[in-house]
Structures are given as structure tokens and as C-alpha cells.
Coordinates of C-alpha atoms in Angstrom, one line a residue:
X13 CA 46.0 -139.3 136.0
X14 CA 44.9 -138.7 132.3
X15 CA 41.2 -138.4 130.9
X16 CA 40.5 -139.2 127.0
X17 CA 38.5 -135.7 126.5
X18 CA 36.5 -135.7 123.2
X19 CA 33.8 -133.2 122.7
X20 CA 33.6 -129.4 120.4
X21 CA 34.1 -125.8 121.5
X22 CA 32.4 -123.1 120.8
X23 CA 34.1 -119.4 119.1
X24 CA 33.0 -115.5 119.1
X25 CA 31.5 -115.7 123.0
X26 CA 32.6 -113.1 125.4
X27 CA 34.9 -114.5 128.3
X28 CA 31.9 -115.1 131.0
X29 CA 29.7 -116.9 128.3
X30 CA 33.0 -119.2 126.5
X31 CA 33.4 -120.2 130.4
X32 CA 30.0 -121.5 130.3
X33 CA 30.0 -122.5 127.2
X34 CA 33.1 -124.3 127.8
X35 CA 32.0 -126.2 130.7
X36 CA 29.1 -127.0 128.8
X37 CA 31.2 -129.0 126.6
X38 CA 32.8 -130.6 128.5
X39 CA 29.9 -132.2 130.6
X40 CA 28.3 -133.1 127.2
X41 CA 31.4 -134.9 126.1
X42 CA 31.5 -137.1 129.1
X43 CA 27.9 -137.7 128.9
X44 CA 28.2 -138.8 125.5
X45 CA 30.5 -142.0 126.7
X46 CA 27.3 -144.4 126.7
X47 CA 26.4 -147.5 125.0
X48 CA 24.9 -146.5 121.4
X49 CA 21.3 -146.3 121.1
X50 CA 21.5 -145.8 124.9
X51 CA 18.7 -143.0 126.9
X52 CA 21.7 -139.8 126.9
X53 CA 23.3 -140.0 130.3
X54 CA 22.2 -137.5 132.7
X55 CA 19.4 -136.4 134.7
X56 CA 15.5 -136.8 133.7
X57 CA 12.6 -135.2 135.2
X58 CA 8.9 -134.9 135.3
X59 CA 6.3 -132.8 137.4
X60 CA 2.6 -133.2 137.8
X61 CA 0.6 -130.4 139.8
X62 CA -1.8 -131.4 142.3
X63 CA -0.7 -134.8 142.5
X64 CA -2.0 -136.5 145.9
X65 CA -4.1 -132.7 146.8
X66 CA -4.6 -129.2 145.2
X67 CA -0.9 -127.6 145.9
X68 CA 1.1 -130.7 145.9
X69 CA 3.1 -130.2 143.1
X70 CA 5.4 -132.5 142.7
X71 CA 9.1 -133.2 140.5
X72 CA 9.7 -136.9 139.9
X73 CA 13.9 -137.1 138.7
X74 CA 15.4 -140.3 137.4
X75 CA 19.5 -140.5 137.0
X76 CA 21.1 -142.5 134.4
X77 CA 24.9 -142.2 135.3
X78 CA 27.9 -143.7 134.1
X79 CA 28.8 -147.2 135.2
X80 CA 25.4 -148.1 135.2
X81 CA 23.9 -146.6 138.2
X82 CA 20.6 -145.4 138.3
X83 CA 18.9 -143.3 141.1
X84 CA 15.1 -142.4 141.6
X85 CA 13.6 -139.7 143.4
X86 CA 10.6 -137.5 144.1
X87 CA 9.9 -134.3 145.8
X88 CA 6.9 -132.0 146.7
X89 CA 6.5 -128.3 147.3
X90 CA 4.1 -128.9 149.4
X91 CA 5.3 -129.6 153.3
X92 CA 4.2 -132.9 154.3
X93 CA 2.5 -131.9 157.1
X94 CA 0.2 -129.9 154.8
X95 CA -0.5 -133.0 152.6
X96 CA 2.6 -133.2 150.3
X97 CA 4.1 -136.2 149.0
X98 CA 6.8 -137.8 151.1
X99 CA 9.7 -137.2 149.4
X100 CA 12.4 -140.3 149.1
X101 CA 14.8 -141.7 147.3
X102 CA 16.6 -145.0 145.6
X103 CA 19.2 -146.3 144.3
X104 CA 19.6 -149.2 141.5
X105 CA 21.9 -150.4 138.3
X106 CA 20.4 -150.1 134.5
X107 CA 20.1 -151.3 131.5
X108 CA 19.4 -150.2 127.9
X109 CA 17.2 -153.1 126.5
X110 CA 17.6 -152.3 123.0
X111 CA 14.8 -155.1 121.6
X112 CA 11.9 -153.7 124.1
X113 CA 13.4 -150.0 123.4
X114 CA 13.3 -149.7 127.7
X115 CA 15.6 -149.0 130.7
X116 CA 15.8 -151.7 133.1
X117 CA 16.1 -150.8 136.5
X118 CA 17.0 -153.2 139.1
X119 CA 16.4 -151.1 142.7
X120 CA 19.8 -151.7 145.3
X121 CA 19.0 -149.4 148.2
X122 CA 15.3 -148.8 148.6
X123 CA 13.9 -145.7 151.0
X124 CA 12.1 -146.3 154.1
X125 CA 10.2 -143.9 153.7
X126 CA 8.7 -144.7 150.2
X127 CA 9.9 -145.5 146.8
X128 CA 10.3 -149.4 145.1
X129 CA 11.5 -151.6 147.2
X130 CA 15.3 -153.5 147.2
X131 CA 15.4 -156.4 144.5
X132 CA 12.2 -154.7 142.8
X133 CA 13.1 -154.7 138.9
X134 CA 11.5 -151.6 137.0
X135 CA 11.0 -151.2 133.5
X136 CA 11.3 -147.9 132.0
X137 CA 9.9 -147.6 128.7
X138 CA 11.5 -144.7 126.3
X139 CA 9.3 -142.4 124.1
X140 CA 10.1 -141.4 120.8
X141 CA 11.2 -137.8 121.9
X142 CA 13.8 -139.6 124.4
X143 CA 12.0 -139.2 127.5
X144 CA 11.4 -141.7 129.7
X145 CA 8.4 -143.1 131.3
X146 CA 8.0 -143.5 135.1
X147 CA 5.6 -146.2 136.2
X148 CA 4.7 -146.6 139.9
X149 CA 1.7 -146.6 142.0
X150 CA -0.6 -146.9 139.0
X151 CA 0.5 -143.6 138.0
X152 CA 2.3 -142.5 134.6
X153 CA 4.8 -139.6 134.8
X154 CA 7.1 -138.7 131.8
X155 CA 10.3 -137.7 132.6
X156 CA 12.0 -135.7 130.0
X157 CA 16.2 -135.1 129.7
X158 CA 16.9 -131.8 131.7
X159 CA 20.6 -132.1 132.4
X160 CA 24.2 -133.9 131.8
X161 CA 25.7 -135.7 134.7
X162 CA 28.3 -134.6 137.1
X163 CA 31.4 -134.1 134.9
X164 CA 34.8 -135.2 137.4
X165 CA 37.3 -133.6 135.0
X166 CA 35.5 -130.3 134.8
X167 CA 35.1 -130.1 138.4
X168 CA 38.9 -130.8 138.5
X169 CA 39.7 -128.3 136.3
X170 CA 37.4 -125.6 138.0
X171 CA 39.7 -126.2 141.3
X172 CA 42.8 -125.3 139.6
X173 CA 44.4 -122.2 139.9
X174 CA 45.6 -120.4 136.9
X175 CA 49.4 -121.2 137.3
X176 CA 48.3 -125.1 137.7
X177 CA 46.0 -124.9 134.5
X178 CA 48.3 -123.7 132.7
X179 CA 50.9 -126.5 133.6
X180 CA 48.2 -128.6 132.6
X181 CA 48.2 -127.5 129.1
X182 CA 51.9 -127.2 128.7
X183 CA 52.1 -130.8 130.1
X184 CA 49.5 -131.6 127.7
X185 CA 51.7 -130.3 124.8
X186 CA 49.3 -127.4 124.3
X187 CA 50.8 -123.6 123.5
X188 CA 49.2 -121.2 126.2
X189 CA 50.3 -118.3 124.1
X190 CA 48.0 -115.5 124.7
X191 CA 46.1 -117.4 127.9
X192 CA 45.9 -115.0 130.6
X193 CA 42.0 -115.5 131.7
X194 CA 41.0 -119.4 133.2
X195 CA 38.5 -119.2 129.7
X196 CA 41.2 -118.9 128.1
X197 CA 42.4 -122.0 129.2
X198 CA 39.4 -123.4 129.3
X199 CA 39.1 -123.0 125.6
X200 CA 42.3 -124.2 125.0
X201 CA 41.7 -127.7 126.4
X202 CA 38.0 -128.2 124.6
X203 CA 40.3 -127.7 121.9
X204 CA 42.2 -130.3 122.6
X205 CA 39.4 -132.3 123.4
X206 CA 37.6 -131.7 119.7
X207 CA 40.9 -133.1 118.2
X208 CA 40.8 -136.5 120.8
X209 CA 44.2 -135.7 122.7
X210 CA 45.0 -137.2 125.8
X211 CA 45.0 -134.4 128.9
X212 CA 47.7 -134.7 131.6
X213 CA 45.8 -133.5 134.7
X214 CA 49.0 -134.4 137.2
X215 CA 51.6 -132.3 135.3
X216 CA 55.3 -132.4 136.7
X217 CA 55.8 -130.2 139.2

């Protein structure tokens, strides 16, 4: 199998934080595979304290993923039982509508226990800041981008041990001169991802 990697690294970090900052990369790189003037890929949220009862704080998150799925969920800290907002979750497909500047959510697997409903279409207005606008049950709640989505490759990579990264890069046609720490490697193939090469992630054995 070979992934198209295409994003920038970052120099002059010590190892633990050119791990993270490596990893950070690479998420944003395959977040960055949308449709331009698309919402950014990745996970939105809003909160609003006190929403239903004093202490029912509660963290609305919508998902824009690749391949066009969408999920929407909400959450409470309060415990139901104590007046919280029942928490659920959907699932849907969206759409950048480019002309009304709006995500268009069409709901596939609804939540019995609350949520829109299956077939329901939603239209998700976004805000000049990028955020996007949550309407349902007469309420209002912006969500603002919090993080990228689940990045496959990098949670490949993470699963390798060192010997197999480093067959990785050699496969690759990168020079792993001087790699002896997994951020090492890591750096090596952000590299190789700011220059567009191809990365062989099933490298002879």
C-alpha cells in the first residue's frame, strides 16, 4: 500500500516535542485533502453551561470526515438522572454548499435516544471565523474547529517498530543516516512528505 503524504515539518524541537510535532503534521496534511473553500476537516465543538438546568453543562461535537461523513453528537456533565441532557449520537453524509456558504447534512443513522431523525436534512451555516453553527431544538450553538481527524497513516506508522520504520524509509528511497530515535524517523518521512514523495508503507521484506 502507498499514501501520497504532503504536508511541512518542523526543525530545532527536542526529540519528545519533534514527535509531537511530527504527528501533528501529519494529521494536518491529511486533513488538508478537502474540497477548496470547504469547513477544514476534523472535529468541531461547542458548549453552553446550564443548558436544560443550573449544572448541566453540556459539549455539542460535529465531525466533518473524509469521504463525506458527517457525525453529530452531544454530551452533559451532568448524570441524567440529576437532570443532564441525554446524551446521543448520529450519523449523516455532507456537503459544502459553496453559494449559501453552509454544510449540508443529510442524517443516515439517527439515535433513539435523541438527536435528528434518519432522512432529516440539516443545514449548517459557517461563520466568518470558520465555525460552524448548530441549529436544533430552537437553540443556536456555535461549534468552533478543535481538532484534525483521525490520521490512518500516522496511526500506521506509530505501530511500527523501529527496524520496520526504518525499512519504510529505505523502501521509500529515503537515507536513514543518523536515525536511531522513532523521531528521527518520524522527521525523516514529514520530510518526505513537504517534498510530495510517494511513501512505501509495505516495504520488501
Amino acid at each position: 500500500a502507498q499514501a501520497l503524504l504532503t504536508s511541512a515539518t518542523r526543525h530545532g524541537l527536542c526529540a519528545p516535542c519533534r514527535a509531537a510535532s511530527t504527528r501533528l503534521n501529519l494529521r494536518q496534511g491529511f486533513a488538508m485533502a478537502q474540497e477548496e473553500g470547504a469547513p477544514r476537516l476534523g472535529t468541531y465543538v461547542g458548549k453552553q453551561r446550564d443548558y436544560s438546568c443550573p449544572g448541566d453543562h453540556v459539549t455539542w461535537e460535529i465531525a466533518l470526515l473524509p469521504d463525506k461523513v458527517c457525525t453529530i453528537g452531544c454530551s452533559s456533565e451532568l448524570s441524567l438522572s440529576k437532570g443532564g441532557l441525554q446524551a446521543w449520537g448520529v450519523e449523516g453524509t455532507w456537503e459544502w454548499d459553496a453559494d449559501e456558504e453552509e454544510v449540508s447534512v443529510d442524517i443516515t443513522k439517527d439515535d433513539p435516544l435523541g438527536g435528528p431523525k434518519r432522512e432529516r436534512e440539516l443545514a449548517l451555516p459557517v461563520v466568518e471565523d470558520g465555525a460552524i453553527v448548530f441549529k436544533f431544538a430552537g437553540r443556536e450553538i456555535t461549534c468552533a474547529w478543535d481538532r484534525s481527524p483521525p490520521d490512518p497513516l500516522q496511526e500506521h506508522l506509530d505501530k511500527l517498530t523501529l527496524k520496520e520504520l526504518k525499512g519504510v524509509a529505505i523502501a521509500s528511497g529515503l537515507d536513514p543516516a543518523g536515525c536511531v530515535e522513532r523521531e528521527d524517523f518520524f522527521r525523516i518521512l514529514a520530510r518526505a512528505r513537504a517534498t510530495g514523495s510517494t511513501l512505501k508503507l509495505d516495504p520488501p521484506a
